mmCIF file of C-alpha atoms and ligand atoms in Angstrom:
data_model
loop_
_atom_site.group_PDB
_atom_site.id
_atom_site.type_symbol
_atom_site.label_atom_id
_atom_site.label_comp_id
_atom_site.label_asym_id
_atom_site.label_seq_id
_atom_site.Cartn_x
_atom_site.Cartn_y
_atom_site.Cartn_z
ATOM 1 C CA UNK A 1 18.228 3.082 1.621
ATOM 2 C CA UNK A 2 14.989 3.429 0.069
ATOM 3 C CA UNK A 3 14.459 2.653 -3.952
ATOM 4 C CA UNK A 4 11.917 2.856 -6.109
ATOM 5 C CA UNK A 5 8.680 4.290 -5.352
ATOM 6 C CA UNK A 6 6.571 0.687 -6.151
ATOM 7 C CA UNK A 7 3.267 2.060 -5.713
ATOM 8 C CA UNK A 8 1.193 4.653 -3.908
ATOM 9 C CA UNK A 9 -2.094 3.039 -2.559
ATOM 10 C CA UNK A 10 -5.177 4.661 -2.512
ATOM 11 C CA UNK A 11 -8.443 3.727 -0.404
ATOM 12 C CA UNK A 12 -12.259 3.786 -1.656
ATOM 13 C CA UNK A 13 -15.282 2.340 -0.898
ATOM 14 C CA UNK A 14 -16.138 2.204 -4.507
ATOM 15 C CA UNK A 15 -13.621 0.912 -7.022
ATOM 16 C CA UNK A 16 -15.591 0.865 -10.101
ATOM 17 C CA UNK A 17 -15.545 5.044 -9.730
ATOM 18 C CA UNK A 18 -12.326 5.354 -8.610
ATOM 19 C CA UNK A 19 -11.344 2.834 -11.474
ATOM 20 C CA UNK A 20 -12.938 4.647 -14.187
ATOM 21 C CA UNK A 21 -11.159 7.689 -12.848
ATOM 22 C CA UNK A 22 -8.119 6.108 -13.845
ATOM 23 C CA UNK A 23 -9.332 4.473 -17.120
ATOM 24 C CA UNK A 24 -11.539 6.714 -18.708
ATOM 25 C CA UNK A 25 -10.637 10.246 -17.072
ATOM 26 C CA UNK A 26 -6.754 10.028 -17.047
ATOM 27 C CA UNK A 27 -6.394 7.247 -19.500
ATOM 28 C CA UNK A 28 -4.392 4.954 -17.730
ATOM 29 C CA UNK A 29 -4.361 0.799 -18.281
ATOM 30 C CA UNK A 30 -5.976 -0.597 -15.505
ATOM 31 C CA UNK A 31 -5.969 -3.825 -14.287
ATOM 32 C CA UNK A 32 -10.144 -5.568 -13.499
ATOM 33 C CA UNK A 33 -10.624 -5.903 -9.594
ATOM 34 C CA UNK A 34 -8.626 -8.477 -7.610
ATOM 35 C CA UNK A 35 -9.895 -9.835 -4.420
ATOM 36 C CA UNK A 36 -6.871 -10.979 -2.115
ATOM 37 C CA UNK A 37 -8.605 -12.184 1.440
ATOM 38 C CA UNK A 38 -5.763 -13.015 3.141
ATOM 39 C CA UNK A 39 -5.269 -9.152 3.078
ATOM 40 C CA UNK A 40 -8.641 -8.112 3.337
ATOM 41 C CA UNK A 41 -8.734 -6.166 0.314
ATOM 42 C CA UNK A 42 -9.871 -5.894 -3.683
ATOM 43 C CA UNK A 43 -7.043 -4.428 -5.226
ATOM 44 C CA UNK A 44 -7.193 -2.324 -8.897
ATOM 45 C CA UNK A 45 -3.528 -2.187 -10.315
ATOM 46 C CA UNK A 46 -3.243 1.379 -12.161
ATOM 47 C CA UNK A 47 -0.651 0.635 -14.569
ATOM 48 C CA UNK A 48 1.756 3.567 -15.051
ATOM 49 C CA UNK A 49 5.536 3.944 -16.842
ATOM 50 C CA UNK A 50 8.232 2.932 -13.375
ATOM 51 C CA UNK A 51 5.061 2.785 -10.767
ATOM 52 C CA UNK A 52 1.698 2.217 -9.896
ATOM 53 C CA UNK A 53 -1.276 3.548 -8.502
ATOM 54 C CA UNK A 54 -3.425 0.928 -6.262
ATOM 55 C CA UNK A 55 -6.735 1.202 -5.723
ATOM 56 C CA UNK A 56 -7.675 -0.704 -2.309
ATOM 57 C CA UNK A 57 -11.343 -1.847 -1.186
ATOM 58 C CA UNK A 58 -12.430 -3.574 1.612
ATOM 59 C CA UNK A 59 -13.085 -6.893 1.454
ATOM 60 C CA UNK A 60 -14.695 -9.318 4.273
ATOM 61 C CA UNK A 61 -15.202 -8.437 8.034
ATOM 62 C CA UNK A 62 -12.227 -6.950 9.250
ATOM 63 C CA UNK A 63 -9.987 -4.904 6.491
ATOM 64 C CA UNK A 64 -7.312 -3.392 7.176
ATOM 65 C CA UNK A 65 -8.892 -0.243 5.518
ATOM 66 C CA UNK A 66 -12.036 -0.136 7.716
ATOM 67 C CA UNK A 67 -10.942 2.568 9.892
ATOM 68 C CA UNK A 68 -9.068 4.744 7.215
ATOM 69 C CA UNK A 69 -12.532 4.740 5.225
ATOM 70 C CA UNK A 70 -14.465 6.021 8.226
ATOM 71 C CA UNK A 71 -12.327 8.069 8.971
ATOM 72 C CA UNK A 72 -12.115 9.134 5.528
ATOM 73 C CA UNK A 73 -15.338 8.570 3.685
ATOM 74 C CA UNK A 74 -14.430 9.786 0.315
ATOM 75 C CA UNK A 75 -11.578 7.669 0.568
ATOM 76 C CA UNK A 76 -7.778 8.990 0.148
ATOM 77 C CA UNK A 77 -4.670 8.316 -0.223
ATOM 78 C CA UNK A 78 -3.583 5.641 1.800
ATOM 79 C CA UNK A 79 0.167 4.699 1.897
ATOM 80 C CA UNK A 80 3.224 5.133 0.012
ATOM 81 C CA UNK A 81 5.347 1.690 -1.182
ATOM 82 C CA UNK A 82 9.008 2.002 -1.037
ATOM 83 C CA UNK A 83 11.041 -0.697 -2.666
ATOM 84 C CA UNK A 84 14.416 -2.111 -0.435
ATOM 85 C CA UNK A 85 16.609 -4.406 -1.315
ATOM 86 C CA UNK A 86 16.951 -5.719 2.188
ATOM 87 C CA UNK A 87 13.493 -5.736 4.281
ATOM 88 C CA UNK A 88 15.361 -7.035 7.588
ATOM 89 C CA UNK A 89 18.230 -5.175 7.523
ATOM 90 C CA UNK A 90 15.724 -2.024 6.754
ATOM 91 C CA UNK A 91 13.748 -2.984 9.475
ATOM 92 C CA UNK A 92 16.493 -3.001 11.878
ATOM 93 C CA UNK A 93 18.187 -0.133 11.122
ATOM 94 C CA UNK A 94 14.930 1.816 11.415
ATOM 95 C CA UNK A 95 14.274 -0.068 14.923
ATOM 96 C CA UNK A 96 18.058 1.291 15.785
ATOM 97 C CA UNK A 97 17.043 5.018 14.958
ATOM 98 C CA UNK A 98 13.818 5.077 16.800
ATOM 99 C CA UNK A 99 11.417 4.472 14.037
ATOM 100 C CA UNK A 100 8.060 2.612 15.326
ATOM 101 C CA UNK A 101 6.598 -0.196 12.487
ATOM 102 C CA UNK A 102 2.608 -0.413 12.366
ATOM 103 C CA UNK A 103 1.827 -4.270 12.638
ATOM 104 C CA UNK A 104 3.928 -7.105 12.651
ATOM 105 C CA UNK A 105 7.547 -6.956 12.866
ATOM 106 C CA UNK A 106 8.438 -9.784 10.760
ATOM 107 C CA UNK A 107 7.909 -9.303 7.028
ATOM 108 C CA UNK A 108 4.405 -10.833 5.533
ATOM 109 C CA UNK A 109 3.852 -11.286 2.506
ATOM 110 C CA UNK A 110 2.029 -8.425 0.546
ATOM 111 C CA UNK A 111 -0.037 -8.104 -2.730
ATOM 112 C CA UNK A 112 2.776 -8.715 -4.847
ATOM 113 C CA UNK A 113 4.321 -12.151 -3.615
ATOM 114 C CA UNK A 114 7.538 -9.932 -1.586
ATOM 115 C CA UNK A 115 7.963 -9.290 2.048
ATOM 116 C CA UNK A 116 6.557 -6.023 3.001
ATOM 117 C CA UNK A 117 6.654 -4.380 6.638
ATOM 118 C CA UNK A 118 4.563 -1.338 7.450
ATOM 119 C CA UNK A 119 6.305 1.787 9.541
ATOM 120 C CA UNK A 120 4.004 3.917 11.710
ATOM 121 C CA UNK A 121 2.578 7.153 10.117
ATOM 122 C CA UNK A 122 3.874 8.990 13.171
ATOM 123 C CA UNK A 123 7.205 8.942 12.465
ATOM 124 C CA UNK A 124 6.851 9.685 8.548
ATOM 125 C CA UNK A 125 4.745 13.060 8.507
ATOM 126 C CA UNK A 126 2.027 11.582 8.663
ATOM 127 C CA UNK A 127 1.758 8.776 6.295
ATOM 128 C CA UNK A 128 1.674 5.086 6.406
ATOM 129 C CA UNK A 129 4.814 3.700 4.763
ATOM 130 C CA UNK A 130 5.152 0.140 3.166
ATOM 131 C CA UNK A 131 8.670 -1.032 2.598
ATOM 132 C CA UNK A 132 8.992 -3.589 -0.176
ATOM 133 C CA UNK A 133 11.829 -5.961 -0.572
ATOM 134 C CA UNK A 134 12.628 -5.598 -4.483
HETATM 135 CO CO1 CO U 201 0.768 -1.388 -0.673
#
């Protein structure tokens, strides 16, 4: 069911560092920062060959990262994007099987213009999942 990995995201509380990680350390094109508020994040787009690395930040008074950065002060690695060709009838069939969805149930749109839907770390060893539709 699942395609293409689209991205893995990764959370810091300081994206110029974890940018010049990218850029100067590894060498990799990376995009400047990009505030989207409607998500509550500034997002750095880490070019690579088939996939991307995303650097998140909080942005404004109640991210969606908060927590994960307390939690995790050094920041981490955040979620894993999984590109689908169909985010509803993905969504179902995971409902069918058991599978619990973190947030909304109906598909928003994410930092790319597509629907995305976000599945509960519980059920997936731990780690946030983001389904794309491709
Ligand atoms: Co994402």
């Amino acid at each position: 069911m699942i395609g293409r990995l689209n991205h893995v995201a990764i959370a810091t509380s300081d994206l110029e560092k974890a940018s010049a990680i990218y850029r100067d350390l590894l060498g990799a094109k990376v995009s400047a920062p990009v505030p989207q508020p409607e998500h509550g994040v500034t997002t750095v787009f880490v070019e690579l060959p088939g996939s991307k690395v995303e650097l998140l930040a909080p942005l404004g008074e109640a991210s969606p990262i908060a927590n994960f950065l307390v939690r995790n002060p050094g920041g981490g690695v955040h979620h894993l994007c999984f590109e689908v060709d169909d985010i509803v009838a993905a969504r179902d069939r995971l409902l069918a099987k058991g599978a619990r969805l973190a947030g909304s149930a109906e598909p928003k749109t994410g930092a790319h213009g597509k629907p995305v839907l976000f599945l509960h770390p519980k059920d997936f060893g731990g780690t946030l999942i983001e389904l794309e539709q491709a």
